Coordinates of C-alpha atoms in Angstrom, one line a residue:
Chain A
M30 CA 46.8 -75.1 9.4
T31 CA 45.7 -74.9 13.0
A32 CA 44.5 -71.7 14.6
T33 CA 47.8 -71.4 16.5
S34 CA 50.1 -71.7 13.5
P35 CA 51.8 -68.5 12.5
S36 CA 50.4 -67.2 9.2
F37 CA 51.9 -64.6 6.9
A38 CA 48.5 -64.1 5.4
D39 CA 47.0 -63.3 8.8
A40 CA 49.8 -61.0 9.8
L41 CA 49.4 -59.1 6.6
A42 CA 45.6 -58.8 7.0
R43 CA 46.2 -57.5 10.6
A44 CA 48.7 -55.0 9.5
V45 CA 46.6 -53.7 6.6
S46 CA 43.6 -53.3 9.0
A47 CA 45.6 -51.8 11.8
K48 CA 47.2 -49.2 9.6
A49 CA 44.1 -48.8 7.4
S50 CA 46.5 -48.9 4.5
A51 CA 47.2 -51.2 1.5
V52 CA 50.3 -49.2 0.6
L53 CA 53.3 -51.5 -0.1
V54 CA 56.4 -49.2 -0.2
G55 CA 59.0 -50.4 -2.7
L56 CA 62.6 -49.9 -1.7
D57 CA 64.2 -49.5 -5.1
P58 CA 67.3 -47.5 -4.4
H59 CA 68.1 -46.6 -8.0
L60 CA 71.5 -44.8 -7.6
A61 CA 70.7 -42.2 -10.3
L62 CA 67.6 -41.0 -8.4
L63 CA 68.9 -40.8 -4.8
P64 CA 68.8 -37.4 -3.1
E65 CA 71.7 -35.1 -3.8
E66 CA 73.1 -35.4 -0.3
Y67 CA 74.3 -38.9 -1.4
A68 CA 75.9 -37.7 -4.6
A69 CA 79.4 -37.6 -3.2
A70 CA 79.1 -41.2 -1.9
I71 CA 77.9 -42.4 -5.3
A72 CA 80.5 -40.5 -7.2
S73 CA 83.2 -42.1 -5.1
G74 CA 82.6 -45.4 -7.0
E75 CA 83.4 -47.2 -3.7
R76 CA 80.8 -49.9 -3.2
G77 CA 81.1 -49.8 0.6
R78 CA 80.4 -46.1 0.7
I79 CA 77.6 -46.3 -1.9
A80 CA 76.0 -49.2 0.0
A81 CA 76.1 -47.2 3.3
A82 CA 74.4 -44.4 1.5
V83 CA 71.7 -46.7 0.2
A84 CA 71.2 -48.2 3.7
D85 CA 71.0 -44.7 5.2
F86 CA 68.5 -43.6 2.5
C87 CA 66.3 -46.6 3.1
R88 CA 66.5 -46.2 6.9
R89 CA 65.2 -42.7 6.6
I90 CA 62.5 -43.7 4.2
L91 CA 61.4 -46.4 6.7
D92 CA 61.3 -43.8 9.5
A93 CA 59.1 -41.7 7.3
V94 CA 56.6 -44.3 6.2
A95 CA 56.6 -47.0 8.9
D96 CA 53.2 -46.0 10.3
L97 CA 51.6 -45.6 6.9
A98 CA 52.4 -49.0 5.3
P99 CA 51.8 -52.6 6.4
A100 CA 54.8 -53.8 4.5
V101 CA 57.8 -52.8 2.5
K102 CA 59.4 -54.5 -0.5
P103 CA 63.1 -54.2 -1.1
Q104 CA 64.0 -54.8 -4.7
V105 CA 67.0 -57.1 -4.4
A106 CA 68.5 -56.1 -7.8
F107 CA 69.4 -52.6 -6.5
F108 CA 71.3 -54.1 -3.6
E109 CA 72.9 -57.0 -5.6
Q110 CA 74.4 -54.5 -8.1
L111 CA 76.6 -53.3 -5.2
G112 CA 78.0 -56.8 -4.5
P113 CA 79.0 -57.8 -1.0
P114 CA 78.4 -54.4 0.6
G115 CA 75.0 -54.3 -1.2
Y116 CA 73.9 -57.5 0.6
E117 CA 75.1 -55.9 3.9
A118 CA 72.9 -53.0 3.2
L119 CA 70.0 -55.3 2.2
E120 CA 70.3 -57.3 5.4
A121 CA 70.5 -54.1 7.5
V122 CA 67.4 -52.6 5.7
V123 CA 65.4 -55.8 6.3
A124 CA 66.3 -55.9 10.0
D125 CA 65.5 -52.2 10.3
A126 CA 62.1 -52.6 8.7
K127 CA 61.3 -55.6 10.9
S128 CA 62.4 -53.7 14.0
K129 CA 59.9 -51.0 13.0
G130 CA 57.1 -53.5 12.9
L131 CA 56.9 -53.7 9.1
L132 CA 56.4 -56.9 7.2
V133 CA 59.1 -57.3 4.6
I134 CA 58.7 -58.9 1.1
S135 CA 62.0 -59.6 -0.6
D136 CA 61.4 -58.8 -4.3
A137 CA 63.9 -61.3 -5.6
K138 CA 61.8 -63.1 -8.3
R139 CA 63.9 -66.2 -7.8
G140 CA 63.1 -69.5 -9.5
D141 CA 65.3 -72.6 -9.6
I142 CA 65.1 -76.3 -8.9
G143 CA 66.0 -78.8 -6.2
S144 CA 68.8 -77.9 -3.8
T145 CA 69.3 -74.6 -5.6
A146 CA 65.8 -73.4 -5.0
A147 CA 66.2 -74.6 -1.4
A148 CA 69.3 -72.3 -1.0
Y149 CA 67.3 -69.3 -2.3
A150 CA 64.4 -70.2 0.0
D151 CA 66.7 -70.7 3.0
Y152 CA 68.3 -67.3 2.5
H153 CA 65.3 -65.2 1.7
I154 CA 62.6 -66.5 4.0
G155 CA 64.2 -69.4 5.9
L156 CA 63.7 -69.6 9.6
G157 CA 63.7 -72.0 12.5
A158 CA 64.7 -75.6 12.8
K159 CA 63.7 -76.4 9.2
R160 CA 66.8 -74.7 7.9
P161 CA 69.8 -76.9 7.2
M162 CA 71.9 -74.6 9.4
P163 CA 69.5 -72.9 11.7
T164 CA 72.2 -70.7 13.2
L165 CA 73.5 -69.3 9.9
P166 CA 72.5 -65.6 9.5
N167 CA 70.2 -65.0 6.6
L168 CA 67.9 -62.3 5.1
G169 CA 64.9 -63.6 6.9
A170 CA 62.2 -61.6 5.1
D171 CA 58.6 -62.4 5.8
A172 CA 57.9 -63.3 2.2
V173 CA 59.6 -63.4 -1.2
T174 CA 58.5 -63.1 -4.8
V175 CA 59.1 -66.1 -7.0
N176 CA 59.0 -67.0 -10.7
A177 CA 57.1 -70.2 -11.3
Y178 CA 58.1 -71.0 -14.9
L179 CA 60.1 -74.0 -13.7
G180 CA 57.0 -75.6 -12.3
R181 CA 55.4 -76.7 -9.1
D182 CA 58.4 -78.6 -7.7
S183 CA 60.5 -75.4 -8.0
L184 CA 58.2 -73.8 -5.3
A185 CA 58.4 -76.7 -2.8
P186 CA 61.4 -75.4 -0.9
F187 CA 59.7 -72.0 -0.4
L188 CA 56.5 -73.7 0.6
A189 CA 58.3 -75.5 3.4
Y190 CA 58.6 -72.3 5.3
V191 CA 55.0 -71.2 4.9
P192 CA 53.7 -73.2 7.9
E193 CA 56.4 -71.3 9.9
G194 CA 54.8 -68.0 9.1
R195 CA 56.4 -67.1 5.8
G196 CA 54.8 -66.2 2.5
L197 CA 55.4 -66.1 -1.2
F198 CA 54.0 -64.3 -4.2
A199 CA 54.3 -65.9 -7.6
L200 CA 54.5 -63.8 -10.7
V201 CA 51.3 -64.2 -12.7
K202 CA 50.7 -61.1 -14.8
T203 CA 53.5 -58.5 -14.6
S204 CA 53.1 -54.8 -15.1
N205 CA 55.4 -54.3 -18.1
P206 CA 54.2 -54.1 -21.7
G207 CA 56.2 -57.2 -22.6
S208 CA 54.2 -59.3 -20.2
A209 CA 51.8 -60.0 -23.1
D210 CA 54.5 -61.9 -25.0
F211 CA 54.2 -65.2 -23.0
Q212 CA 51.8 -64.5 -20.2
D213 CA 48.8 -63.6 -22.4
V214 CA 49.2 -66.6 -24.8
A215 CA 46.1 -68.8 -24.8
T216 CA 46.7 -72.4 -24.0
V217 CA 45.0 -75.5 -25.4
S218 CA 44.9 -77.8 -22.4
S219 CA 43.4 -75.5 -19.9
G220 CA 40.3 -74.7 -22.0
G221 CA 41.6 -71.6 -23.6
A222 CA 43.0 -70.1 -20.5
R223 CA 45.9 -67.7 -21.0
N224 CA 49.2 -68.7 -19.6
Y225 CA 48.9 -66.2 -16.7
E226 CA 45.5 -67.6 -15.8
M227 CA 46.9 -71.1 -15.9
V228 CA 49.7 -70.1 -13.6
A229 CA 47.2 -68.4 -11.3
A230 CA 45.0 -71.5 -11.2
T231 CA 48.0 -73.6 -10.3
I232 CA 49.1 -71.2 -7.5
D233 CA 45.5 -71.1 -6.3
D234 CA 45.5 -74.8 -6.0
I235 CA 48.7 -74.7 -4.0
A236 CA 47.5 -71.8 -1.9
A237 CA 44.5 -73.7 -0.8
G238 CA 46.7 -75.6 1.6
Y239 CA 47.8 -72.4 3.4
V240 CA 44.7 -70.3 4.0
G241 CA 44.8 -68.4 7.3
G242 CA 42.0 -67.3 9.6
C243 CA 41.6 -64.1 7.6
G244 CA 40.4 -66.1 4.6
Y245 CA 43.5 -65.5 2.5
S246 CA 46.4 -67.7 1.8
S247 CA 50.1 -67.1 2.6
V248 CA 50.7 -68.0 -1.0
G249 CA 49.7 -65.1 -3.3
I250 CA 50.3 -63.8 -6.7
V251 CA 51.8 -60.7 -8.4
V252 CA 49.3 -58.9 -10.7
G253 CA 50.2 -55.7 -12.4
A254 CA 48.0 -52.7 -11.7
T255 CA 48.5 -51.7 -15.3
H256 CA 46.1 -54.6 -16.3
A257 CA 43.0 -53.5 -14.5
A258 CA 40.5 -55.7 -16.3
E259 CA 42.6 -58.8 -16.0
A260 CA 43.2 -58.1 -12.3
R261 CA 39.5 -57.7 -11.6
A262 CA 38.7 -61.0 -13.3
L263 CA 41.5 -62.7 -11.3
R264 CA 40.1 -61.2 -8.1
Q265 CA 36.6 -62.5 -8.9
R266 CA 37.9 -66.0 -9.6
F267 CA 40.6 -66.5 -7.0
R268 CA 39.2 -65.3 -3.7
H269 CA 41.8 -66.7 -1.4
L270 CA 44.9 -65.2 -3.0
W271 CA 46.6 -62.1 -1.7
F272 CA 47.5 -59.9 -4.7
L273 CA 50.8 -58.0 -4.7
V274 CA 50.0 -55.2 -7.2
P275 CA 52.9 -53.3 -8.8
G276 CA 52.6 -50.6 -11.4
Y277 CA 51.0 -47.9 -9.4
G278 CA 52.4 -44.4 -9.7
A279 CA 55.5 -44.2 -11.9
Q280 CA 54.2 -47.0 -14.1
G281 CA 51.0 -45.2 -14.7
A282 CA 48.2 -47.1 -12.9
T283 CA 45.8 -45.2 -10.7
A284 CA 43.7 -46.0 -7.6
G285 CA 40.8 -46.7 -9.9
D286 CA 42.8 -49.2 -11.8
V287 CA 43.6 -51.2 -8.6
A288 CA 40.2 -51.0 -6.9
G289 CA 39.2 -54.3 -8.6
C290 CA 42.0 -56.1 -6.8
F291 CA 40.3 -55.7 -3.4
D292 CA 37.4 -57.6 -1.8
A293 CA 34.3 -55.9 -0.5
Q294 CA 36.1 -55.4 2.9
G295 CA 39.0 -53.6 1.4
L296 CA 41.3 -56.6 1.9
G297 CA 43.1 -58.9 -0.6
A298 CA 45.6 -56.6 -2.2
I299 CA 48.7 -54.6 -1.3
V300 CA 49.6 -52.0 -3.9
N301 CA 53.2 -51.3 -4.5
A302 CA 54.6 -47.9 -5.3
S303 CA 58.3 -47.4 -5.4
R304 CA 59.7 -44.4 -7.2
S305 CA 56.5 -42.3 -6.8
I306 CA 57.0 -42.5 -3.0
I307 CA 60.7 -42.9 -2.2
F308 CA 61.7 -40.4 -4.9
A309 CA 58.7 -38.1 -4.5
H310 CA 61.1 -35.2 -4.0
R311 CA 61.8 -35.4 -7.8
E312 CA 58.1 -34.9 -8.6
A313 CA 56.6 -31.6 -9.5
K314 CA 53.7 -32.4 -7.3
Y315 CA 56.0 -32.3 -4.2
A316 CA 58.1 -29.3 -5.3
R317 CA 57.0 -27.5 -2.2
F318 CA 59.3 -29.6 -0.1
P319 CA 62.8 -28.3 0.3
R320 CA 65.4 -30.5 -1.4
S321 CA 66.7 -31.7 1.9
A322 CA 63.2 -32.6 3.0
W323 CA 63.0 -35.6 0.7
A324 CA 61.9 -37.9 3.5
E325 CA 59.0 -35.6 4.3
A326 CA 58.1 -35.6 0.6
A327 CA 58.1 -39.4 0.7
R328 CA 55.9 -39.4 3.7
Q329 CA 53.4 -37.1 2.0
A330 CA 53.4 -39.2 -1.1
A331 CA 52.6 -42.3 1.0
L332 CA 49.9 -40.4 2.8
D333 CA 48.4 -39.3 -0.5
M334 CA 48.5 -42.8 -1.9
K335 CA 46.9 -44.2 1.2
A336 CA 44.1 -41.7 0.9
E337 CA 43.7 -42.3 -2.9
L338 CA 43.3 -46.0 -2.3
A339 CA 40.9 -45.5 0.5
A340 CA 38.8 -43.2 -1.6
A341 CA 38.8 -45.6 -4.5
L342 CA 37.6 -48.4 -2.3
T343 CA 34.7 -46.5 -0.8
R344 CA 33.3 -45.4 -4.1
Chain B
M18 CA 77.5 -57.7 -36.0
T19 CA 80.8 -56.9 -37.8
A20 CA 83.5 -59.4 -38.0
T21 CA 85.6 -57.4 -35.5
S22 CA 83.0 -57.2 -32.8
P23 CA 83.7 -59.3 -29.8
S24 CA 81.3 -62.3 -29.6
F25 CA 80.6 -64.6 -26.7
A26 CA 79.3 -67.2 -29.2
D27 CA 82.6 -67.2 -31.0
A28 CA 84.7 -67.2 -27.8
L29 CA 82.7 -70.2 -26.7
A30 CA 83.1 -72.0 -30.0
R31 CA 86.9 -71.4 -29.9
A32 CA 87.1 -72.7 -26.4
V33 CA 85.1 -75.8 -27.1
S34 CA 87.3 -76.6 -30.2
A35 CA 90.6 -75.7 -28.5
K36 CA 89.9 -78.0 -25.5
A37 CA 88.0 -80.6 -27.6
S38 CA 85.5 -80.5 -24.7
A39 CA 81.8 -79.5 -24.3
V40 CA 82.0 -80.0 -20.5
L41 CA 80.5 -77.1 -18.6
V42 CA 81.6 -77.6 -15.0
G43 CA 78.9 -76.4 -12.5
L44 CA 80.2 -74.8 -9.4
D45 CA 77.4 -75.6 -6.9
P46 CA 79.1 -75.5 -3.6
H47 CA 76.3 -77.3 -1.6
L48 CA 77.6 -77.0 2.0
A49 CA 76.4 -80.5 3.0
L50 CA 78.5 -82.1 0.2
L51 CA 81.9 -80.3 0.6
P52 CA 84.9 -82.4 1.4
E53 CA 85.5 -83.1 5.0
E54 CA 88.5 -80.8 5.3
Y55 CA 86.0 -78.0 5.3
A56 CA 83.7 -79.5 8.0
A57 CA 85.2 -77.3 10.8
A58 CA 84.7 -74.1 8.8
I59 CA 81.1 -75.1 8.0
A60 CA 80.3 -76.1 11.6
S61 CA 81.5 -72.8 12.8
G62 CA 78.4 -71.2 11.4
E63 CA 80.4 -68.1 10.6
R64 CA 79.5 -66.9 7.1
G65 CA 83.0 -65.4 6.5
R66 CA 84.7 -68.6 7.3
I67 CA 82.3 -70.7 5.4
A68 CA 82.5 -68.4 2.3
A69 CA 86.3 -68.6 2.5
A70 CA 86.0 -72.4 2.5
V71 CA 83.7 -72.3 -0.5
A72 CA 86.1 -70.0 -2.4
D73 CA 89.0 -72.3 -1.6
F74 CA 87.0 -75.4 -2.7
C75 CA 86.1 -73.7 -6.0
R76 CA 89.6 -72.5 -6.6
R77 CA 91.0 -76.0 -6.2
I78 CA 88.2 -77.4 -8.5
L79 CA 89.1 -74.8 -11.1
D80 CA 92.8 -75.8 -10.8
A81 CA 91.8 -79.4 -11.4
V82 CA 89.5 -78.9 -14.4
A83 CA 90.7 -75.7 -16.1
D84 CA 92.3 -77.4 -19.1
L85 CA 89.3 -79.8 -19.5
A86 CA 86.4 -77.4 -19.8
P87 CA 85.7 -74.4 -22.0
A88 CA 83.5 -72.8 -19.3
V89 CA 82.3 -73.0 -15.7
K90 CA 78.9 -72.1 -14.3
P91 CA 78.8 -70.8 -10.7
Q92 CA 75.3 -71.4 -9.3
V93 CA 74.6 -68.0 -7.6
A94 CA 72.1 -69.4 -5.0
F95 CA 74.9 -71.3 -3.2
F96 CA 76.8 -68.1 -2.8
E97 CA 73.8 -65.9 -2.0
Q98 CA 72.9 -68.1 0.8
L99 CA 76.0 -66.9 2.6
G100 CA 75.1 -63.3 2.3
P101 CA 77.8 -60.6 1.9
P102 CA 80.7 -63.0 2.3
G103 CA 79.1 -65.3 -0.2
Y104 CA 79.2 -62.6 -2.8
E105 CA 82.8 -61.9 -2.0
A106 CA 83.5 -65.6 -2.7
L107 CA 81.4 -65.5 -5.9
E108 CA 83.3 -62.5 -7.2
A109 CA 86.7 -64.2 -6.3
V110 CA 85.7 -67.4 -8.0
V111 CA 84.6 -65.6 -11.2
A112 CA 87.8 -63.6 -11.3
D113 CA 89.9 -66.8 -10.6
A114 CA 88.1 -68.7 -13.4
K115 CA 88.6 -65.9 -15.9
S116 CA 92.3 -65.6 -14.9
K117 CA 92.6 -69.3 -15.8
G118 CA 91.2 -68.7 -19.2
L119 CA 87.8 -70.1 -18.6
L120 CA 84.5 -68.6 -19.8
V121 CA 82.1 -67.9 -16.9
I122 CA 78.4 -68.3 -17.1
S123 CA 76.6 -66.9 -14.0
D124 CA 73.7 -69.2 -13.3
A125 CA 71.4 -66.6 -11.8
K126 CA 68.1 -67.2 -13.7
R127 CA 67.3 -63.5 -13.2
G128 CA 64.2 -62.0 -14.7
D129 CA 62.7 -58.6 -14.0
I130 CA 61.7 -55.4 -15.7
G131 CA 63.0 -52.0 -16.6
S132 CA 65.6 -50.5 -14.4
T133 CA 65.5 -53.6 -12.2
A134 CA 66.5 -55.9 -15.0
A135 CA 69.2 -53.3 -15.9
A136 CA 70.6 -53.5 -12.4
Y137 CA 70.8 -57.3 -12.7
A138 CA 72.4 -57.1 -16.2
D139 CA 74.9 -54.5 -15.1
Y140 CA 76.0 -56.6 -12.1
H141 CA 76.2 -60.0 -13.8
I142 CA 77.5 -59.2 -17.3
G143 CA 77.9 -55.5 -17.5
L144 CA 81.1 -54.1 -18.9
G145 CA 82.6 -51.0 -20.5
A146 CA 81.2 -47.6 -21.2
K147 CA 77.6 -48.8 -21.5
R148 CA 77.4 -49.3 -17.8
P149 CA 75.8 -46.5 -15.8
M150 CA 78.9 -46.4 -13.6
P151 CA 81.7 -48.0 -15.6
T152 CA 84.1 -47.9 -12.7
L153 CA 81.9 -49.7 -10.2
P154 CA 83.2 -53.2 -9.5
N155 CA 80.8 -55.9 -10.6
L156 CA 80.7 -59.7 -11.2
G157 CA 81.6 -59.4 -14.8
A158 CA 80.7 -62.9 -15.9
D159 CA 80.8 -63.7 -19.7
A160 CA 77.2 -64.8 -19.8
V161 CA 74.2 -65.2 -17.5
T162 CA 71.1 -67.4 -17.4
V163 CA 67.8 -65.5 -17.5
N164 CA 64.1 -66.4 -17.1
A165 CA 62.1 -64.9 -19.9
Y166 CA 58.5 -65.3 -18.4
L167 CA 58.3 -61.5 -18.1
G168 CA 58.6 -61.0 -21.8
R169 CA 60.9 -59.7 -24.5
D170 CA 61.4 -56.2 -22.9
S171 CA 62.7 -57.9 -19.7
L172 CA 65.7 -59.1 -21.8
A173 CA 66.6 -55.8 -23.4
P174 CA 69.0 -54.7 -20.6
F175 CA 70.9 -58.0 -20.9
L176 CA 71.0 -57.8 -24.7
A177 CA 72.6 -54.3 -24.4
Y178 CA 75.8 -56.0 -23.4
V179 CA 75.8 -58.7 -26.1
P180 CA 77.6 -56.5 -28.7
E181 CA 80.3 -56.0 -26.1
G182 CA 81.0 -59.7 -26.1
R183 CA 78.6 -61.0 -23.5
G184 CA 76.1 -63.7 -23.7
L185 CA 72.9 -65.0 -22.2
F186 CA 71.0 -68.2 -22.0
A187 CA 67.2 -68.1 -21.6
L188 CA 65.4 -70.9 -19.8
V189 CA 63.4 -72.9 -22.3
K190 CA 62.9 -76.5 -21.1
T191 CA 64.4 -77.1 -17.7
S192 CA 65.7 -80.5 -16.4
N193 CA 63.3 -81.0 -13.5
P194 CA 60.2 -83.2 -13.6
G195 CA 58.0 -80.2 -12.8
S196 CA 59.1 -78.5 -16.0
A197 CA 56.1 -80.1 -17.6
D198 CA 53.6 -78.1 -15.5
F199 CA 53.9 -74.9 -17.6
Q200 CA 56.6 -75.4 -20.2
D201 CA 54.9 -78.3 -21.9
V202 CA 51.4 -76.8 -22.1
A203 CA 50.3 -76.5 -25.7
T204 CA 49.3 -73.0 -26.9
V205 CA 46.6 -71.9 -29.2
S206 CA 48.2 -68.9 -30.9
S207 CA 51.4 -70.5 -32.0
G208 CA 49.8 -73.3 -33.9
G209 CA 49.8 -75.8 -31.1
A210 CA 53.4 -75.1 -30.1
R211 CA 54.1 -75.9 -26.5
N212 CA 55.1 -73.0 -24.2
Y213 CA 58.8 -74.0 -24.3
E214 CA 58.7 -74.1 -28.0
M215 CA 57.1 -70.7 -28.2
V216 CA 59.8 -69.3 -25.8
A217 CA 62.5 -70.9 -27.9
A218 CA 61.1 -69.4 -31.1
T219 CA 61.0 -66.0 -29.5
I220 CA 64.6 -66.3 -28.3
D221 CA 65.6 -67.6 -31.7
D222 CA 64.1 -64.5 -33.3
I223 CA 66.1 -62.3 -30.8
A224 CA 69.2 -64.4 -31.2
A225 CA 69.2 -63.8 -35.0
G226 CA 70.6 -60.3 -34.4
Y227 CA 73.7 -61.7 -32.5
V228 CA 75.0 -64.5 -34.7
G229 CA 78.8 -64.7 -34.7
G230 CA 81.3 -65.9 -37.2
C231 CA 80.9 -69.5 -35.8
G232 CA 77.3 -69.6 -37.0
Y233 CA 75.9 -69.5 -33.4
S234 CA 74.4 -66.6 -31.6
S235 CA 75.5 -65.2 -28.3
V236 CA 71.9 -65.5 -27.2
G237 CA 71.2 -69.2 -26.4
I238 CA 68.8 -71.4 -24.5
V239 CA 68.7 -73.8 -21.5
V240 CA 67.5 -77.2 -22.5
G241 CA 67.5 -80.1 -20.0
A242 CA 69.4 -83.2 -20.9
T243 CA 66.7 -85.2 -19.2
H244 CA 64.4 -84.4 -22.2
A245 CA 66.4 -86.0 -25.0
A246 CA 63.7 -86.1 -27.7
E247 CA 62.6 -82.5 -27.1
A248 CA 66.2 -81.3 -27.1
R249 CA 66.8 -83.1 -30.4
A250 CA 63.8 -81.5 -32.0
L251 CA 64.8 -78.1 -30.8
R252 CA 68.4 -78.6 -32.2
Q253 CA 66.9 -79.5 -35.6
R254 CA 64.7 -76.4 -35.7
F255 CA 66.9 -73.8 -34.1
R256 CA 70.4 -74.1 -35.7
H257 CA 71.9 -70.9 -34.4
L258 CA 71.2 -71.3 -30.7
W259 CA 73.9 -72.5 -28.3
F260 CA 72.3 -75.0 -25.9
L261 CA 73.3 -74.9 -22.3
V262 CA 72.3 -78.5 -21.3
P263 CA 71.9 -79.3 -17.6
G264 CA 70.8 -82.6 -16.1
Y265 CA 73.9 -84.7 -17.0
G266 CA 75.2 -87.0 -14.3
A267 CA 73.5 -86.5 -10.9
Q268 CA 70.1 -85.8 -12.6
G269 CA 70.4 -89.0 -14.6
A270 CA 71.0 -88.0 -18.3
T271 CA 73.7 -89.8 -20.2
A272 CA 76.0 -88.9 -23.1
G273 CA 73.6 -90.6 -25.4
D274 CA 70.8 -88.4 -24.2
V275 CA 72.7 -85.2 -25.0
A276 CA 74.1 -86.2 -28.4
G277 CA 71.1 -84.8 -30.1
C278 CA 71.9 -81.3 -28.8
F279 CA 75.0 -81.1 -31.0
D280 CA 75.5 -80.3 -34.7
A281 CA 77.4 -82.5 -37.1
Q282 CA 80.6 -80.8 -36.2
G283 CA 80.2 -81.4 -32.5
L284 CA 79.4 -77.8 -31.7
G285 CA 76.2 -76.1 -30.5
A286 CA 76.0 -77.4 -27.0
I287 CA 77.8 -77.3 -23.7
V288 CA 76.8 -79.9 -21.2
N289 CA 76.7 -79.0 -17.5
A290 CA 77.6 -81.4 -14.8
S291 CA 77.9 -80.1 -11.2
R292 CA 77.7 -82.6 -8.4
S293 CA 78.9 -85.6 -10.5
I294 CA 82.2 -83.7 -11.1
I295 CA 82.8 -81.4 -8.1
F296 CA 81.6 -84.0 -5.6
A297 CA 83.0 -87.0 -7.5
H298 CA 84.8 -88.0 -4.3
R299 CA 81.5 -89.1 -2.9
E300 CA 80.7 -91.5 -5.8
A301 CA 81.4 -95.2 -5.6
K302 CA 83.0 -94.9 -9.1
Y303 CA 85.8 -92.8 -7.7
A304 CA 86.3 -94.6 -4.4
R305 CA 89.8 -95.4 -5.4
F306 CA 90.8 -91.8 -4.7
P307 CA 91.9 -91.1 -1.1
R308 CA 89.5 -88.8 0.7
S309 CA 91.9 -85.9 0.6
A310 CA 92.3 -86.3 -3.2
W311 CA 88.9 -85.0 -4.0
A312 CA 90.2 -82.5 -6.5
E313 CA 91.9 -85.4 -8.4
A314 CA 88.6 -87.3 -8.3
A315 CA 86.9 -84.2 -9.8
R316 CA 89.5 -84.0 -12.5
Q317 CA 89.0 -87.7 -13.3
A318 CA 85.3 -87.2 -13.5
A319 CA 85.7 -84.3 -15.9
L320 CA 88.1 -86.4 -18.0
D321 CA 85.6 -89.2 -18.1
M322 CA 82.7 -87.0 -19.0
K323 CA 84.7 -85.3 -21.8
A324 CA 85.5 -88.8 -23.1
E325 CA 81.9 -90.0 -22.8
L326 CA 80.7 -86.9 -24.7
A327 CA 83.3 -87.4 -27.4
A328 CA 82.4 -91.0 -27.8
A329 CA 78.7 -90.3 -28.1
L330 CA 79.3 -87.7 -30.8
T331 CA 81.4 -89.9 -33.0
R332 CA 78.9 -92.8 -32.9

């Protein structure tokens, strides 16, 4: 990669440094948790109305946190569940976030083969002349999460956009308890490496071709904050991989748990919190905010998380 | 499961027997391969017009093959790439297929955790009172493909709909060359089993709770036809799992390759062909059909595949 090539990894490093924040705000508009002002829209059962409420909610969250986070991560499932209007909302939210200077990671966890994988890549992160139909509107996120179970060739269509400035994060060790079922199984052929270590090593090998000036690659991995020891070991071993770290907050991980995901300069990881930020108004900790001030509660939660991470990194 | 519970496995067995066909027609509307009558719509670059063309194409394919196939499998990526109008087309195609008596398997390969997995399950196969919002429109396919890398708990929201008559197929051994990268790696803890065998064993354990009167479970697996020996071994070992078998036709597998996926009664597998049926008009083998008769070419290709499978099973 030449110095003049756009690089998602470098853009992410610049944003983390400029905002002095590794907070990745997850946009998971779970309908049952939205503020009560949207209750009538949701109760209508009309997808268009519900999707408009979701888009409005996300817009106001973005207004509240845009200066506190380098990136946001819309969870595609919560938009897809609303069908066509849900995708309208998703596209509006991504465009809104980009207009506010935020990097956008589409949390789609897609994984398929051949021309199917290409269709997913084109939609989520496609841009420029490399697209089959460059003028066709698409989501155009800066990066996307992928599931690599189908193998290296399933990633190729996504990698085609990395030299254009896009990124991807492959699932390695997920934050849920069930991640142990397959990801933790030890393998024979990789010298006893567990499956998630084998996947990480493969992604690291791929990522080596896309390292930016910041020292990190535009191809990263997802490592759950709920597995602090494993994450720390991965950080020590794979020094060029950005970590997307879910599990903070609602899933129970703390700033201390994620500290091992960062390098000595405080780079190398972005820590996702979704519910604990966007639905902070439901937490006892933020009960001092009036019910209608849910966006302010979200801002405070993002501020608090930013401070917690900073404190953990300077210890 | 009581004898009166609806069962996707039983519905599939009935459909395969009634139509004497194990042909699973894949609806993969790759824009570059659509018949030339849709060229103007595609060239317009307007997603609404393109999606309408895709829906029209799929409707005519369904008309042509409905009596020859027990089920169809829309590939969600080719609809998602068109954004909101693409999901409109997807929903229209699923409704159309169901109205024609076809079972529908949404090829989404989704995989996520907690409430996110629930949102995917609700949209793709959700039905009835178990849905958080039973009146919200959704895709409502009969079954969905899933990626189980995230573990058993990631499947739970999908399994919740199985007693209602829905099904799922977990990726085990995919048809692409890169499937070897992770799926074929031998593990330590499962007595040397390869990863795909370990995943299959786990799915088989789950599937045991959902066996229908036909002897097969509504929880099945995806096994590529391009791996004939592995598929045969899986069939011998896991006698209650429906196999969804991709890779036939365009990917090179033959009827002989897939014969080992069936039981002695000719049940237990549905064999997917996408491009070799829906784009048969592009094949030299069907050059006798006028260009405008692409639906007739697709019908002939489905007839030929049905006959090829039947011949291979009676050998």
